[in-house]
Amino acid sequence: MTKGACRRDFMLTVEECAEIKEELIHSPTPRAACVDALKVVQRHRGWIDDEALGDVAELLGMSSAELDGVATFYNLIFRQPVGEHVILVCDSISCWLVGSESVLSALERRLGIKAGETTADGKFTLLLTVCLGHCDIAPVMMLDGEIIGNLTQEKIDDALKRALSSPVDAENVGEDE
Amino acid sequence: MIRVLTRNISRAPGAVWIDAYEANGGYDALKKAVSMAPDDVIKIVKDSRLRGRGGAGFPTGLKWSSVLPLEGSARPRYIACNFDEMEPGTFKDRFLVDGDPHQLVEGMIIAGWSCRADMGYIFIRDEYKITRQILKRAIAEAENKGLLGENILDSGWSYRIFVHASAGRYMAGEETGLINALEGRPAMPRSKPPYPGTSGLWGKPTVVNNVETLSCIPHIVQHGAEWFASLGKAKDAGTKIYGISGNVSRPGCWELPMGSTLHELLDLAGGMRDGFKFRAALPGGASTMFMDALQLDIPLDYDALKDAALMLGTGTAIIVDDRACPVGLLANLAMFYARESCGWCTPCREGLPWVEKLLRAIDDGDGRAGDIELLLDLIKNIGPNTYCALAAGASFPIESGIKMFKSDFEEHIAQGKCPYR
Amino acid sequence: MPTVIIDGIEYEVEQGRNMLEAVLDNGLDLPYFCWHPAMGSVGACRLCAVRLYRDESDTQGKIAMACMTPANDGTRISIQDPEATEFRRCVVEWLMTNHPHDCPVCDEGGHCHLQDMTTMCGQTYRRFRFKKRTYTNQYLGPFLTHEMNRCIQCYRCVRFYRDLAGGRDFNVFGSRNRIYFGRQRDGVLESEFSGNLAEVCPTGVFTDKTSARHYTRKWDLRTAPSVCIHCGLGCNTIPGSRYNKMRRIEGRFNGDVNGYFLCDRGRYGYEFSYDTIRSENAIDDAQNALKEAKGVVGIGSPRASLESNYALQKLVGVEHFSAGLSEFEQEAAEQYLSVFKSGTAQMLSLAEVELADVVVVLGIDPTGEAPMLDFAIRQAMRKAPMEVARKLNIPDWDANAVINALNGAKGKLYIAAPWSIKLQEIATEAINVTPANVAVFARDISRGAVDGLASGISTELAKAKKPLVVTGISAGADTILAASELAGSIPGCGLFVTAPEANTLGVAMLGGQSIRQAVDTIESGQADTLIVLENDLARRMSSPAFASLVENVKNMIVLDCIETQTTRAATTILPVATFFNSDGAFVNNESRAQRYYAVDPPVEDIPAAWSRIRDLGDFTWAGYEDILRELAADRPEFAGTLEAAPFADWRSTANRKIARETHRSSGRTSKDANRTMREPQPPDDAQTPLAFSMEGDQNPPASSAVIPRFWWPGWNSNAASNKYQKEVGAELHGGNPGVRLLTASGSEPEADRDKASVSYPQPAGESKEIWLIPRPYIFGSEELSRRGIAIGELIPPPEAAIHPQSAQKLGLTDGGTAELDFDGQTISLPIRVEESVAVGVIVVPMGFPETYGVTSPTVARVK
Ligand SMILES: Cc1cc2nc3c(=O)[nH]c(=O)nc-3n(C[C@H](O)[C@H](O)[C@H](O)COP(=O)(O)O)c2cc1C
Ligand code: SF4
Ligand code: FES
């Protein structure tokens, strides 16, 4: 890897750089690895800030405008800060039919925030998302990468409690292995 | 019940891994395929009358045979498996791969051989994290056994499969959007022609197929075209993974002969949940037209549904019950499409949000006289005239829904409120 | 030629067109947004919808986008089809759901493609009753205003900026109805062609920020056909003024030169016209000085018109006339002329550069010197591998399909230059060597070097379908000779040679001494009086030489419109009209004579330079045309100048002059209401076939050289140009303006090998000696444009760049100061040490006050 060895002036960590370079090795073109590279950063920081975006772009030989064009297109790349735990509540049709609206209001009540917001203590971010592909266990949400279905008030409370007591499993949130 | 695609799916420990798969005849089809000329394999697929299970129902054999001939074509050539599965109400592909990943891997290898590809990509939605790990392990197992990689089964042909996770966007499931996404670009669609078979990934010939489509391939090669064709109950060939969601007793997926009915499906799902009555259904995911209780016995296959001005789509039905407000339901659908529009072409980008706003307004009691006509007028113009099929997919349920539930709309507007609330 | 059927009528179209082009080619109307003649089709806006029929028997048809439908023989469409018409109206209605109703305060109003299309589609009534979307805007630098709320997402901006101009700091962000076009963060746009965004944007998202300072509607502008004065390429322009003040410049289509576009220097350089000299009319002093003179020398100028230069030559006599070029330039220009006339190589136009597939750039920096050449080379490199797409049956106009099929493939570009020029970012290979070694390298290629880069290039050139060698007068005589030998050694190879200034080739063709020789005449006492025509001699000679000249000359009469070191040293200043207040002819780098017309009449007592000269002598010229006629009679090689544009007595088919103002021009009587209540007589223009008023013909003139603006019923924006072209995007009706003066005579090029040593004074090998090379910057090096307000903001701080190896040898360090001795003068500049400069050279900005005296590659001693 000649281009973009992890430079001293980078705000990316050595781990992040190493993981991005790992993605690059398997990628037919540097650009094809850009979503994976963004996910590396997101796994470490929860979201992509402008400086990190610039560093990733540099590593991939892209301009930050080119990389941000990709980053801002996709739903699961966050360009704004999120809380420690991210909750994605499905608001598509199958979940809606079986009560996603009450799931959402339950969550909003419990967390004291509206969809799209982060709790004041920075613990939870509550987001709406399109169909999660688990309509057979609707209503569904995804918490820190884990799918939780057949949601009821108790299941929601339980999931929130579990999240608070256990650190985020980076493996689960991001890539595998 | 016939089980072709689901025959290996069980809760038994280890059932998903290669030993179990091979013990059950797995990879025999691949061995057979590589002993044949690629064109002969394509001929079997053609004769089987397999149609793409991704929603459009395009004949798979035809797609394969229209790929640019190897001679004079640029290399490498690609197979891309479409495992985006973001169509609301659809979860069949996950079901198949969670239960039998090698079936897909084998299908992809045979597709690679038939289309003379050098590389395969499985494009999977990011939320399928466990599924992705299963797939990766299955690929590694196949590589270890020499079924993938260099000089596969001594055929002199090399082929590798990579798994690529999306970053979430319905448009990434549209085949050319998928190609852009794989290249690390926004999943905007590309113009056709040129079709991906001519100029796809990185400008090279590429075949994009759905997970279920590819999963059918080993069985077709193994048991022959006629056998596969005969599996269908009505005109179309093979079996189908049908699914059901909504307020039914047991939502889920079942494998049934192609051309089974919604009636049968509902029975398998244990009927409606207590306290709910069947009102209507979207037979094949969110991008299809509504059917009503009188249409429950129409065979769920491409042609029969087409004759009834309906569509099979992905074959995973969404059941609408009597307690759901149809206006709210359509507003929800419109929101999905407006939000997932890529932003490339005008009718979809600007038209759908208007449709959504109108539906919301009516649902919120702010409907006005003339809104129904305006909605229909908008949909009529948006639907058929966009760059890709996303907006058409939006227009099918919305247009048919407004017509089917017209009295509900009128009531909303007349009362200035939602009678369901 | 295929025949297509449009609403039942048969039309012929060129091979390889799409149906939108077919419609427009035949003079019919069909609205569109995302398609652009220079950018092709992408099918995004959906506005060009028509009904397409399979064949004669098909009565149903289907809605299709004309721009994505090939115009094959027998293709049958209907534009008038009610459903297609209604759909097109819907497209506009959808766009209007979010477009602000701010036309009255929008700078695009009145020349807005969106307004035109909205009217054309009959969208009048708003059915959308919800809120509009809003965006925040960005600061994009001094050239463009950004107003995203007006965006209609046609993607033209990003396609121009990224796909054509090669810029990487501008993109499209987000998705769905939140798509955003801009930069990742606020900041100055990096591309040298950013100003074109104002022209390709069909609405008011990107508008000319300089123009906004004194905004004028298109219909209130007084406009005239003109030529850019800021480099030697001669791009065609339409300057617009109101109340006798320049307001903006837009591109004037010329299919042989610049096409639709301009560089930012050409577009924004006009602001120099705010910074002109006014002084007492000293014509009597000048006349007296000439009467008393013991010998008069005249120095012309490459930024003055052909007729002014010729008038001066007539006044002082050929033997006492200098073309006003430095010795280095003069020699190189003469070499170029001899190469041109010899026919060794095929001399290409700027438009033809875009067709090349293998390009070798020798010793010049197109981006800094002749920016539209950079753009043309980018287009060539982009289009060169088109065969790949054609093989896949992808038509050339299917823009995104072509990009996808080519997958980043580019034509071959090789560069040898003393520093890393910007084009190196798309080059196949580049070397950075001293100027003398550029010529050596060129000879290595043509003489078939056995290995290395030179041999690789010669193989590629030989294989190429359209090979091209590019160099320039600024590269020196020897490199021009070497480049011509190279081009001549390859069958079918083109040669393109840049000229530094708008009329460098014109004055070089007029002939005369170099400035040095003219100065010698004075210093030797043969003459004591000097007339300088629009030329700052301090930019073209070393500072001591300039000082000595000023000291030795008795009377120095300077004609100029701007204040310079030379006007400051003058004994008599004769202010002359600016470029925008005078008519004339320039000869561009490929010897194309082009005429430009004044936008405004000369201001009161400040006439054009040629008339000043007339008054100094004993001439009877009534107008500049008389001078041109005399020149053509005198010197047949200038005859083409007479054909380049019609003369004053020319009239339109309606027997009228061409109106520089539109008949919608408002407030004629109120413009001067603060001074007079009378409606003044519109200024007369006896010099040209144009009128300075709205009286006259508003229709497109039959002569393409006198198009004052592109305007057509229903087409208020520049897209109206499609009505002025034979095929849209191709030649103008009446041919593209301009006449090439030189033709090959087949004579041997004069090659004076000894001159090589003059061109390139070699460092004597002494350890403190180094090549000192002036580098042209797009903003700051050109004399006039650097005075502009907007361009002034972008002039880089002056620095001396040097390779680390050389820096070490000379004991120079990054951030330190370089004191450079040459030709008896010393300059000192901050040092920047960087790899991108050739070893053995030190590169300083050309034409900056800090570097006056560095006129050409020279040898400096480091103190
Ligand atoms: C907006 C949109 C989303 C789509 N999403 C998917 C998807 O998630 N999975 C899929 O297999 N096909 C999807 N399709 C269909 C694909 O474009 C394509 O037709 C299919 O992958 C081809 O495979 P098949 O021939 O095997 O069905 C989508 C189409 C559109 C227009
Ligand atoms: S219909 Fe148009 S805007 Fe919508 S997703 Fe397709 S291309 Fe994008
Ligand atoms: S001009 Fe044809 S779709 Fe935009």
Tab-separated table of C-alpha atoms in Angstrom, chain C residues 432-645:
chain	number	residue	atom	x	y	z
C	432	ASN	CA	9.537	17.492	-16.006
C	433	VAL	CA	12.711	18.752	-17.663
C	434	THR	CA	14.381	22.033	-18.563
C	435	PRO	CA	13.062	23.933	-21.607
C	436	ALA	CA	16.062	22.950	-23.695
C	437	ASN	CA	15.513	19.325	-22.809
C	438	VAL	CA	11.893	19.531	-23.896
C	439	ALA	CA	13.182	20.150	-27.406
C	440	VAL	CA	15.731	17.370	-27.034
C	441	PHE	CA	12.958	15.065	-25.889
C	442	ALA	CA	10.804	15.987	-28.884
C	443	ARG	CA	13.685	15.140	-31.211
C	444	ASP	CA	14.222	11.865	-29.400
C	445	ILE	CA	10.652	10.951	-30.208
C	446	SER	CA	10.792	11.967	-33.847
C	447	ARG	CA	14.171	10.423	-34.486
C	448	GLY	CA	13.006	7.117	-33.100
C	449	ALA	CA	14.693	6.726	-29.756
C	450	VAL	CA	15.347	3.070	-29.202
C	451	ASP	CA	13.893	2.801	-25.756
C	452	GLY	CA	12.405	4.687	-22.862
C	453	LEU	CA	9.459	7.033	-22.799
C	454	ALA	CA	10.373	8.733	-26.076
C	455	SER	CA	10.272	5.454	-27.938
C	456	GLY	CA	6.982	4.519	-26.282
C	457	ILE	CA	5.458	7.790	-27.362
C	458	SER	CA	6.634	7.424	-30.914
C	459	THR	CA	4.994	3.990	-31.062
C	460	GLU	CA	1.732	5.407	-29.716
C	461	LEU	CA	1.812	8.329	-32.114
C	462	ALA	CA	2.352	5.992	-35.017
C	463	LYS	CA	-0.611	3.852	-33.947
C	464	ALA	CA	-2.884	6.824	-33.331
C	465	LYS	CA	-5.809	7.686	-35.572
C	466	LYS	CA	-5.518	11.380	-34.808
C	467	PRO	CA	-2.128	12.137	-33.308
C	468	LEU	CA	-1.434	15.648	-32.149
C	469	VAL	CA	1.570	17.603	-30.959
C	470	VAL	CA	0.944	20.693	-28.862
C	471	THR	CA	3.405	23.412	-28.081
C	472	GLY	CA	3.467	27.174	-27.940
C	473	ILE	CA	5.359	30.336	-28.632
C	474	SER	CA	6.175	30.495	-24.944
C	475	ALA	CA	8.085	27.227	-25.304
C	476	GLY	CA	10.596	28.912	-27.590
C	477	ALA	CA	11.671	28.702	-31.221
C	478	ASP	CA	13.677	25.552	-30.891
C	479	THR	CA	10.854	23.608	-29.254
C	480	ILE	CA	8.467	24.798	-31.951
C	481	LEU	CA	10.871	23.585	-34.588
C	482	ALA	CA	11.348	20.277	-32.808
C	483	ALA	CA	7.605	19.907	-32.350
C	484	SER	CA	6.970	20.564	-36.022
C	485	GLU	CA	9.591	18.038	-36.997
C	486	LEU	CA	7.906	15.552	-34.705
C	487	ALA	CA	4.450	16.233	-36.085
C	488	GLY	CA	5.850	16.185	-39.609
C	489	SER	CA	7.416	12.794	-39.072
C	490	ILE	CA	4.081	11.161	-38.292
C	491	PRO	CA	1.519	10.768	-41.046
C	492	GLY	CA	-1.682	12.643	-40.302
C	493	CYS	CA	-0.286	14.246	-37.209
C	494	GLY	CA	-1.679	17.602	-36.211
C	495	LEU	CA	0.192	20.483	-34.668
C	496	PHE	CA	-1.261	23.067	-32.343
C	497	VAL	CA	0.835	26.013	-31.269
C	498	THR	CA	-0.435	28.499	-28.718
C	499	ALA	CA	0.212	32.200	-28.864
C	500	PRO	CA	0.416	34.100	-25.616
C	501	GLU	CA	-1.829	37.022	-26.452
C	502	ALA	CA	-4.921	37.810	-28.447
C	503	ASN	CA	-3.053	39.223	-31.425
C	504	THR	CA	0.466	37.830	-31.051
C	505	LEU	CA	0.233	36.100	-34.376
C	506	GLY	CA	-1.253	39.178	-36.018
C	507	VAL	CA	1.655	41.407	-35.030
C	508	ALA	CA	4.161	38.697	-35.792
C	509	MET	CA	2.698	38.461	-39.277
C	510	LEU	CA	2.894	42.222	-39.676
C	511	GLY	CA	6.547	41.796	-39.006
C	512	GLY	CA	9.075	44.115	-37.491
C	513	GLN	CA	11.823	44.139	-35.000
C	514	SER	CA	11.789	42.793	-31.540
C	515	ILE	CA	11.518	45.241	-28.705
C	516	ARG	CA	15.220	44.809	-28.051
C	517	GLN	CA	16.088	45.895	-31.589
C	518	ALA	CA	13.743	48.858	-31.364
C	519	VAL	CA	15.334	49.923	-28.133
C	520	ASP	CA	18.789	49.578	-29.682
C	521	THR	CA	17.733	52.005	-32.386
C	522	ILE	CA	16.995	54.521	-29.686
C	523	GLU	CA	19.959	53.826	-27.511
C	524	SER	CA	22.296	54.054	-30.480
C	525	GLY	CA	20.889	57.540	-31.125
C	526	GLN	CA	19.287	56.747	-34.476
C	527	ALA	CA	15.971	57.836	-33.005
C	528	ASP	CA	14.971	59.804	-29.970
C	529	THR	CA	11.211	59.406	-29.896
C	530	LEU	CA	9.173	56.355	-29.133
C	531	ILE	CA	5.501	55.632	-29.658
C	532	VAL	CA	4.222	52.725	-27.637
C	533	LEU	CA	0.887	51.203	-28.558
C	534	GLU	CA	-0.975	49.455	-25.737
C	535	ASN	CA	2.104	47.731	-24.465
C	536	ASP	CA	3.702	47.659	-21.029
C	537	LEU	CA	7.346	47.377	-21.984
C	538	ALA	CA	8.306	46.702	-18.377
C	539	ARG	CA	6.697	43.286	-18.791
C	540	ARG	CA	8.789	42.458	-21.819
C	541	MET	CA	12.288	43.561	-20.960
C	542	SER	CA	14.550	43.413	-17.989
C	543	SER	CA	14.136	46.181	-15.464
C	544	PRO	CA	17.563	47.762	-16.141
C	545	ALA	CA	16.897	47.700	-19.875
C	546	PHE	CA	13.559	49.371	-19.305
C	547	ALA	CA	15.116	51.982	-17.039
C	548	SER	CA	17.828	52.694	-19.563
C	549	LEU	CA	15.269	53.064	-22.320
C	550	VAL	CA	13.258	55.526	-20.280
C	551	GLU	CA	16.409	57.464	-19.630
C	552	ASN	CA	17.619	57.527	-23.205
C	553	VAL	CA	14.399	58.320	-24.973
C	554	LYS	CA	13.572	61.976	-25.356
C	555	ASN	CA	9.877	61.631	-25.924
C	556	MET	CA	7.850	58.595	-25.119
C	557	ILE	CA	4.265	58.766	-26.364
C	558	VAL	CA	2.171	55.990	-24.916
C	559	LEU	CA	-1.273	54.987	-26.122
C	560	ASP	CA	-3.107	52.808	-23.671
C	561	CYS	CA	-6.341	52.337	-21.820
C	562	ILE	CA	-4.792	51.128	-18.586
C	563	GLU	CA	-2.165	52.517	-16.311
C	564	THR	CA	1.121	50.616	-16.547
C	565	GLN	CA	4.777	51.141	-15.712
C	566	THR	CA	5.122	52.352	-19.264
C	567	THR	CA	2.360	54.939	-19.051
C	568	ARG	CA	3.896	56.109	-15.817
C	569	ALA	CA	7.212	56.618	-17.597
C	570	ALA	CA	5.615	58.314	-20.599
C	571	THR	CA	6.231	61.874	-21.537
C	572	THR	CA	2.871	61.964	-23.230
C	573	ILE	CA	-0.074	59.705	-22.583
C	574	LEU	CA	-2.813	59.310	-25.117
C	575	PRO	CA	-5.651	57.424	-23.528
C	576	VAL	CA	-7.386	55.125	-25.979
C	577	ALA	CA	-10.688	53.289	-25.987
C	578	THR	CA	-10.785	49.923	-24.285
C	579	PHE	CA	-11.297	46.780	-26.185
C	580	PHE	CA	-15.014	46.976	-25.389
C	581	ASN	CA	-15.294	50.431	-26.937
C	582	SER	CA	-13.541	49.677	-30.196
C	583	ASP	CA	-13.833	47.482	-33.245
C	584	GLY	CA	-11.071	45.561	-34.829
C	585	ALA	CA	-9.498	42.298	-35.810
C	586	PHE	CA	-7.284	39.837	-33.993
C	587	VAL	CA	-5.396	36.930	-35.468
C	588	ASN	CA	-5.500	33.946	-33.154
C	589	ASN	CA	-2.879	31.257	-32.666
C	590	GLU	CA	-3.977	29.237	-35.693
C	591	SER	CA	-3.945	32.432	-37.816
C	592	ARG	CA	-7.710	32.780	-37.732
C	593	ALA	CA	-8.600	36.400	-38.321
C	594	GLN	CA	-11.618	37.306	-36.269
C	595	ARG	CA	-13.390	40.620	-36.029
C	596	TYR	CA	-14.813	42.000	-32.846
C	597	TYR	CA	-17.228	44.848	-32.455
C	598	ALA	CA	-17.484	47.521	-29.836
C	599	VAL	CA	-20.161	46.950	-27.255
C	600	ASP	CA	-20.327	50.620	-26.451
C	601	PRO	CA	-19.299	53.644	-28.458
C	602	PRO	CA	-15.995	55.204	-27.457
C	603	VAL	CA	-16.348	57.344	-24.373
C	604	GLU	CA	-16.458	61.006	-25.334
C	605	ASP	CA	-12.920	62.059	-26.190
C	606	ILE	CA	-11.235	58.694	-25.866
C	607	PRO	CA	-11.180	57.196	-29.341
C	608	ALA	CA	-9.786	53.904	-30.568
C	609	ALA	CA	-5.997	53.691	-30.821
C	610	TRP	CA	-5.974	53.600	-34.615
C	611	SER	CA	-7.676	56.970	-34.801
C	612	ARG	CA	-5.153	58.479	-32.406
C	613	ILE	CA	-2.431	57.248	-34.713
C	614	ARG	CA	-4.298	58.640	-37.692
C	615	ASP	CA	-4.304	62.006	-35.971
C	616	LEU	CA	-0.571	61.763	-35.343
C	617	GLY	CA	0.136	61.279	-38.987
C	618	ASP	CA	-1.103	62.277	-42.322
C	619	PHE	CA	-3.770	59.693	-42.984
C	620	THR	CA	-7.225	59.861	-44.463
C	621	TRP	CA	-8.765	56.733	-43.015
C	622	ALA	CA	-12.395	57.312	-42.212
C	623	GLY	CA	-12.652	54.227	-40.168
C	624	TYR	CA	-10.813	51.106	-39.102
C	625	GLU	CA	-12.149	49.322	-42.134
C	626	ASP	CA	-10.139	51.583	-44.379
C	627	ILE	CA	-7.020	50.502	-42.578
C	628	LEU	CA	-7.918	46.855	-42.971
C	629	ARG	CA	-8.559	47.381	-46.680
C	630	GLU	CA	-5.253	49.102	-47.074
C	631	LEU	CA	-3.521	46.356	-45.155
C	632	ALA	CA	-5.087	43.693	-47.329
C	633	ALA	CA	-4.062	45.552	-50.484
C	634	ASP	CA	-0.587	46.027	-49.136
C	635	ARG	CA	-0.113	42.574	-47.741
C	636	PRO	CA	-2.177	39.909	-49.513
C	637	GLU	CA	-1.774	37.408	-46.693
C	638	PHE	CA	-4.159	39.579	-44.691
C	639	ALA	CA	-6.876	39.476	-47.332
C	640	GLY	CA	-8.879	36.976	-45.289
C	641	THR	CA	-9.399	39.628	-42.641
C	642	LEU	CA	-11.806	41.326	-44.992
C	643	GLU	CA	-13.904	38.192	-45.301
C	644	ALA	CA	-13.928	37.474	-41.602
C	645	ALA	CA	-16.912	39.712	-41.019
